[in-house]
Coordinates of C-alpha atoms in Angstrom, one line a residue:
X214 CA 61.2 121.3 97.2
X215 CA 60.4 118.9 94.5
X216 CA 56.8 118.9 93.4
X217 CA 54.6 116.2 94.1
X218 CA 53.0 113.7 91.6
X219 CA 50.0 115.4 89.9
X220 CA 47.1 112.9 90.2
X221 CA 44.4 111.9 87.7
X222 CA 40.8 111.7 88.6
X223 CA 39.6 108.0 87.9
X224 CA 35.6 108.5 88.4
X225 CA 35.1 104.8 89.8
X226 CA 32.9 101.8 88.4
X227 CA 32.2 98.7 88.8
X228 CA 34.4 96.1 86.6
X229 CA 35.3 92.6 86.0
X230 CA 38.3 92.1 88.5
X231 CA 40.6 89.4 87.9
X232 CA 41.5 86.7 85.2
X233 CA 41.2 83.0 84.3
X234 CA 43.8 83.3 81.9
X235 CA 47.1 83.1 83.8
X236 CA 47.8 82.4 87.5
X237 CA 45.4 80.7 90.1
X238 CA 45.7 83.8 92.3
X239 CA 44.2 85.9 89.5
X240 CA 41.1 84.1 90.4
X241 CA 37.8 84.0 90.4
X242 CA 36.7 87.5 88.3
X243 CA 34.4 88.8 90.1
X244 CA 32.8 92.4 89.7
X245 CA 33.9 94.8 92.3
X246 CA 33.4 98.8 92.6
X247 CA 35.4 101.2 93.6
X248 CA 34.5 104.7 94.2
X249 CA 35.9 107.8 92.3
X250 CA 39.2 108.4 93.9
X251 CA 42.4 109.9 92.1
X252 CA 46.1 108.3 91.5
X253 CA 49.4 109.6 91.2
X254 CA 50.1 110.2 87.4
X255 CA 53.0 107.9 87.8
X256 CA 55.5 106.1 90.6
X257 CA 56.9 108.4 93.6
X258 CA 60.1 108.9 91.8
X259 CA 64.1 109.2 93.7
X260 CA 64.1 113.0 94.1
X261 CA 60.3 113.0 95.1
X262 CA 61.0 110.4 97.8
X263 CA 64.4 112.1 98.4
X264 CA 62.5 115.3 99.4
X265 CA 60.4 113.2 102.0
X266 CA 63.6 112.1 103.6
X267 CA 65.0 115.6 103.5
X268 CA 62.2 117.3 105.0
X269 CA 61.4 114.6 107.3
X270 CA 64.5 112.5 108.6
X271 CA 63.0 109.5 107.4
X272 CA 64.8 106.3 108.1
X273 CA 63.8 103.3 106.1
X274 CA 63.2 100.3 107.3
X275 CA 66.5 98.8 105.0
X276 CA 68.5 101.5 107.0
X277 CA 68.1 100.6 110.2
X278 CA 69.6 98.0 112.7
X279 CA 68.1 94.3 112.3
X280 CA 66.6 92.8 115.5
X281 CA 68.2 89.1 116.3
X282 CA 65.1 88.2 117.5
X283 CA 63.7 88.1 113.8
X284 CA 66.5 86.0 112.7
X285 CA 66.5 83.3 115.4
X286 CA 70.3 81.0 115.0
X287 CA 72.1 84.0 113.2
X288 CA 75.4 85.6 114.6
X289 CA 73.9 89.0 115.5
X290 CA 76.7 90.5 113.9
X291 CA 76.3 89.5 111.0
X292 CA 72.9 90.7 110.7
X293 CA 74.0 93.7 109.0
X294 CA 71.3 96.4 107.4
X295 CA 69.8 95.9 103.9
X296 CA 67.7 94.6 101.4
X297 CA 67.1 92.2 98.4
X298 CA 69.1 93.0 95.2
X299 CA 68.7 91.3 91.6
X300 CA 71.6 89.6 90.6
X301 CA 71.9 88.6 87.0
X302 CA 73.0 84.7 86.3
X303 CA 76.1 84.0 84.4
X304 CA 73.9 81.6 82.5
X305 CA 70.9 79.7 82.3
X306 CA 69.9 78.2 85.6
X307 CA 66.5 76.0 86.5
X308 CA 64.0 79.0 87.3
X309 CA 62.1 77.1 90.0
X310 CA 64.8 78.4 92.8
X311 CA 64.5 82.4 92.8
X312 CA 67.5 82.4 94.8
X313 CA 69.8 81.8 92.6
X314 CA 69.4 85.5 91.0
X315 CA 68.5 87.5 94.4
X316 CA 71.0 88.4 97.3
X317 CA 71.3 90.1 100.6
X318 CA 72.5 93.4 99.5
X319 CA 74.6 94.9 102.5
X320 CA 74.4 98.1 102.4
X321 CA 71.4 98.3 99.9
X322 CA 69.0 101.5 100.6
X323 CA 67.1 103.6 98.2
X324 CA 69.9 106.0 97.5
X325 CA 72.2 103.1 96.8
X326 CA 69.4 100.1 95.5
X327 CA 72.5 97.9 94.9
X328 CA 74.8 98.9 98.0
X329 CA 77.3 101.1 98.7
X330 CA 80.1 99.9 96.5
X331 CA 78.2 99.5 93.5
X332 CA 78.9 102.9 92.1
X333 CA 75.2 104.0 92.1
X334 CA 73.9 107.2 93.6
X335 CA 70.5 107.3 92.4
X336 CA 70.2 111.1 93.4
X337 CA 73.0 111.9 90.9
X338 CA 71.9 109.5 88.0
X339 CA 68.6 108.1 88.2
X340 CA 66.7 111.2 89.6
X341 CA 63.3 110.5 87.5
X342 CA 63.3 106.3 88.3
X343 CA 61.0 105.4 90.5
X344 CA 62.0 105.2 94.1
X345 CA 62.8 101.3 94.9
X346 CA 64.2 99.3 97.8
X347 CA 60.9 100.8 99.6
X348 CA 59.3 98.9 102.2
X349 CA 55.3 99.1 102.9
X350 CA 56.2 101.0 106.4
X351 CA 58.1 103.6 103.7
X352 CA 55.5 104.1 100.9
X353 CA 53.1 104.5 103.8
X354 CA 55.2 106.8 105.7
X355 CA 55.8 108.9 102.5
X356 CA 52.1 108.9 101.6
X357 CA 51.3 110.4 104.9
X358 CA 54.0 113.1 104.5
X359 CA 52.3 113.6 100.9
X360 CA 48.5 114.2 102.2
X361 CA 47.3 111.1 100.4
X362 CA 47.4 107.1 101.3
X363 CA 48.6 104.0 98.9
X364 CA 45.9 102.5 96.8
X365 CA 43.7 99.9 97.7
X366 CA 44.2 96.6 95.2
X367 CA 40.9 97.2 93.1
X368 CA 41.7 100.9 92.9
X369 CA 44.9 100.2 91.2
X370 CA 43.5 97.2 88.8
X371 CA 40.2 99.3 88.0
X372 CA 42.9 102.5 87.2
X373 CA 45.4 100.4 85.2
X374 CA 43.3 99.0 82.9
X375 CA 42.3 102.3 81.5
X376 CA 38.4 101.6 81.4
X377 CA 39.4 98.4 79.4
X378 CA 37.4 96.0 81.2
X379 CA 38.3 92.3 80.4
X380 CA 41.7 93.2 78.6
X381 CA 44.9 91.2 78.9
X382 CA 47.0 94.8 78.9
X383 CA 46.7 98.1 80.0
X384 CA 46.5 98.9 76.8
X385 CA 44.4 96.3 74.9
X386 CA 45.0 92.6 74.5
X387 CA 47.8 92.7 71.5
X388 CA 51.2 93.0 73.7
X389 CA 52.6 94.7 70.7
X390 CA 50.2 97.0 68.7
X391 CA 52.0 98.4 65.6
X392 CA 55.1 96.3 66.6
X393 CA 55.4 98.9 69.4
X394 CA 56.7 97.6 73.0
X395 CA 54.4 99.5 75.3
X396 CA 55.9 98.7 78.7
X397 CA 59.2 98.2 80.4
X398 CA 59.5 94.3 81.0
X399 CA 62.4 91.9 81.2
X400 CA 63.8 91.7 77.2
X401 CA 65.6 88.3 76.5
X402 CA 66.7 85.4 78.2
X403 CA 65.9 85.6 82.2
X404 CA 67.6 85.5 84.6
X405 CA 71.0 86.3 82.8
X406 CA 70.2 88.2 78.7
X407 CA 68.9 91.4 79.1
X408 CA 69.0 93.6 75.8
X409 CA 67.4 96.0 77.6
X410 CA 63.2 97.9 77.1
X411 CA 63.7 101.0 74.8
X412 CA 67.4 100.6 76.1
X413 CA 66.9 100.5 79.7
X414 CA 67.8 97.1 81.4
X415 CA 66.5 98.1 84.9
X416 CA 64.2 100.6 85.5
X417 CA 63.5 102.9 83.2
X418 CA 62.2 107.3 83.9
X419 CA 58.8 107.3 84.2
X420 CA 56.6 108.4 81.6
X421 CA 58.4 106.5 79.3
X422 CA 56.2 104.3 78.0
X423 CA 52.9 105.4 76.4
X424 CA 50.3 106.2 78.8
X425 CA 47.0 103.6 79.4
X426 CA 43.0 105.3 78.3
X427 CA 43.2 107.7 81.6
X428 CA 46.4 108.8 80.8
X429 CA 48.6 107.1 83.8
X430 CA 52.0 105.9 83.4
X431 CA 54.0 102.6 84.3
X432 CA 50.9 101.0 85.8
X433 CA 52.4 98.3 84.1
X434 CA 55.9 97.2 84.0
X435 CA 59.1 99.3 85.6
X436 CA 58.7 98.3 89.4
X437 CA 55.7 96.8 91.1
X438 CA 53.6 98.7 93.7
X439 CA 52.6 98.4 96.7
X440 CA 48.6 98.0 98.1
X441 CA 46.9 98.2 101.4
X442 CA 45.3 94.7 100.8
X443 CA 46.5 91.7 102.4
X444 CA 47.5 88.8 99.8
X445 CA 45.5 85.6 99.7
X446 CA 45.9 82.9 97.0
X447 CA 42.9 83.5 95.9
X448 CA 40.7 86.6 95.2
X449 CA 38.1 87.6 98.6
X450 CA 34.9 88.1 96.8
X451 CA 32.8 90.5 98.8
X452 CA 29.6 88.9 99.7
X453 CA 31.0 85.0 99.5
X454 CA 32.6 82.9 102.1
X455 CA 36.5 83.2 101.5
X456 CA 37.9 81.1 98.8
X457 CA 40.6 79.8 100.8
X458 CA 39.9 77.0 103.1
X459 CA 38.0 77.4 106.2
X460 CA 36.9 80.3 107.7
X461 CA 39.5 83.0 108.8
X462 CA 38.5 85.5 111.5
X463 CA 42.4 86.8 111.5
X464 CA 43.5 87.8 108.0
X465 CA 46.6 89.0 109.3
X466 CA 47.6 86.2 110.5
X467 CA 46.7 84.3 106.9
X468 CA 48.5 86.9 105.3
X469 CA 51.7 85.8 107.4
X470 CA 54.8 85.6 104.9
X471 CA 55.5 82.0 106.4
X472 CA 53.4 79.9 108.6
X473 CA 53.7 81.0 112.2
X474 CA 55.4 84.6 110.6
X475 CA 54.7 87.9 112.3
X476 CA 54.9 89.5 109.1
X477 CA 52.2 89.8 107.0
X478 CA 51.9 90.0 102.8
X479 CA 50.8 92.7 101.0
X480 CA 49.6 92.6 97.5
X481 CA 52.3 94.6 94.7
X482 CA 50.6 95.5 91.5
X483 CA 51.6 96.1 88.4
X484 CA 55.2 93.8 87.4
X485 CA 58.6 95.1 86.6
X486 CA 61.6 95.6 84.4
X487 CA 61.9 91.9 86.0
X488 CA 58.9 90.6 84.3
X489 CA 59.8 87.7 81.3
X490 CA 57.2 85.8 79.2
X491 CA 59.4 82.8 80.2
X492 CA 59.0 83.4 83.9
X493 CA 56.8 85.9 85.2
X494 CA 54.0 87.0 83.1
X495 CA 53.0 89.5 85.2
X496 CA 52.8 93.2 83.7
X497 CA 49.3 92.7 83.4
X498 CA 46.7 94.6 85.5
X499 CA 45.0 91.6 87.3
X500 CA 48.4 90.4 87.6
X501 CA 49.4 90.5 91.7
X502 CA 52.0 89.5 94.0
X503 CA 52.7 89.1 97.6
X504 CA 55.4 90.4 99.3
X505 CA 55.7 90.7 102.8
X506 CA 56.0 93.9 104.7
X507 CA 59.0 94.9 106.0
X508 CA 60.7 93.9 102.4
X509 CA 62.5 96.2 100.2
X510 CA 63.9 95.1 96.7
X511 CA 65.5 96.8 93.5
X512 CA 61.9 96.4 91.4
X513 CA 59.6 97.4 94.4
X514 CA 58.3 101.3 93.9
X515 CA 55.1 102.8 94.8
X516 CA 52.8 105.4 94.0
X517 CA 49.5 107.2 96.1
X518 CA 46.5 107.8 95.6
X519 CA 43.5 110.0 97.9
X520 CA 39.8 110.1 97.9
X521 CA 38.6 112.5 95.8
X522 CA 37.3 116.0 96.8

């Protein structure tokens, strides 16, 4: 059996969560505190999610059969089982329309992120990656299997930035100290130049990248994580009235992925290999992004944390 992640001991704190800086979401800071908890050194990787299924059975929610009643007018054979897969542009194209560089991979799973007949067994050549084309159901399931839970949103922003309170980066607010890149994000021209992070154009092993001040890996950059909080545009500050307007006595529902949506968001932490100053700043710690349950895509991974003895 492969091990399981070592975790790191974060002792807890109270920090400025948050920041002005970049998207409206990001907003307000606020101070929150967490307790001492620990998290997984780094994300649950392919043959640590690979054990999970072995041991287990596991089906992922990519894997199995699609219900026609989610996809009200399709020809229920055509819904065909799963998930989103990046797709670089031959060119330029107006980045205002994501869907011009993601697609319905047929076929796509988390042994084969791309689909079948791409030529990609992750098993055989990506064995330290972190596990993707995950949904929240699967990190969940997995964290269960592992004796621990996924990380609450402040837990993972308090962890990633390392005891730097305030900074732009997990590692300090230069993005390149020494001229050193320091996480894996998008390198070029996006959606269609990659030259590639430390020469990995996709996701990269973890521990690649230098570690942040308590010594965790790839909170930043490589694949975005999921959280147990629900997304609203704006930060919930405990002890206010909610940001967004009027009262809400059902977040689930205004978490919904589209109005009148079963599905609820969940916030991701963290960015990915997808990340590009010229469209997604994001591989920041207050950085977050909403994603809605039952989605798995190639940049999506996890990691778990567990309240500490």
């Amino acid at each position: 059996m492969v091990d399981l992640t070592p975790t790191v001991r974060i002792e807890g704190g109270t920090f400025r969560m948050g920041s002005a800086e970049f998207y409206p979401d990001e907003t307000p800071v606020h101070e929150r505190t967490v307790d001492v908890f620990e998290l997984d050194l780094h994300p649950v990787t392919n043959e640590q999610f690979a054990a999970f299924v072995e041991a287990t059975g596991y089906v992922t929610v990519a894997e199995r059969p699609l219900d026609p009643a989610d996809f009200p007018g399709y020809d229920p054979d055509e819904l065909v089982p799963g998930a989103l897969v990046f797709t670089p542009t031959p060119g330029p194209v107006d980045l205002r329309d994501w869907r011009q560089w993601w697609r319905w991979g047929e076929g796509a799973t988390w042994r084969h992120p791309f689909g079948p007949d791409a030529g990609l067994d992750v098993l055989e050549a990506r064995p330290r990656h972190p596990v993707v084309q995950v949904s929240f159901e699967d990190a969940s399931a997995y964290a269960a299997w592992a004796g621990r839970r996924l990380p609450t949103e402040a837990e993972f922003e308090f962890a990633a930035r390392g005891g730097l309170d305030g900074a732009r980066f997990a590692w300090g607010d230069d993005e390149f100290p020494d001229g050193k890149l320091m996480v894996n994000r998008w390198q070029g021209s996006f959606p269609w130049r990659n030259t590639g992070a430390e020469g990995w154009a996709g996701t990269s092993p973890v521990m690649t990248f230098p570690a942040n001040g308590y010594g965790l890996y790839d909170v930043t950059g490589n694949v975005w994580e999921w959280t147990t909080d629900y997304y609203t545009s704006r930060h919930e500050v405990p002890g206010q009235e909610p940001v967004d307007a009027g009262h809400r006595e059902n977040l689930l529902a205004a978490a919904s992925a589209e109005p009148g949506s079963r599905i609820p968001r969940r916030v991701l932490k963290g960015g990915s290999h997808l990340c590009s100053p010229d469209y997604c700043l994001r591989y920041r710690p207050a950085a977050r992004s909403p994603q809605a349950d039952d989605t798995a895509t190639t940049h999506i991974g996890f990691r778990c944390a567990r309240d500490a003895a």
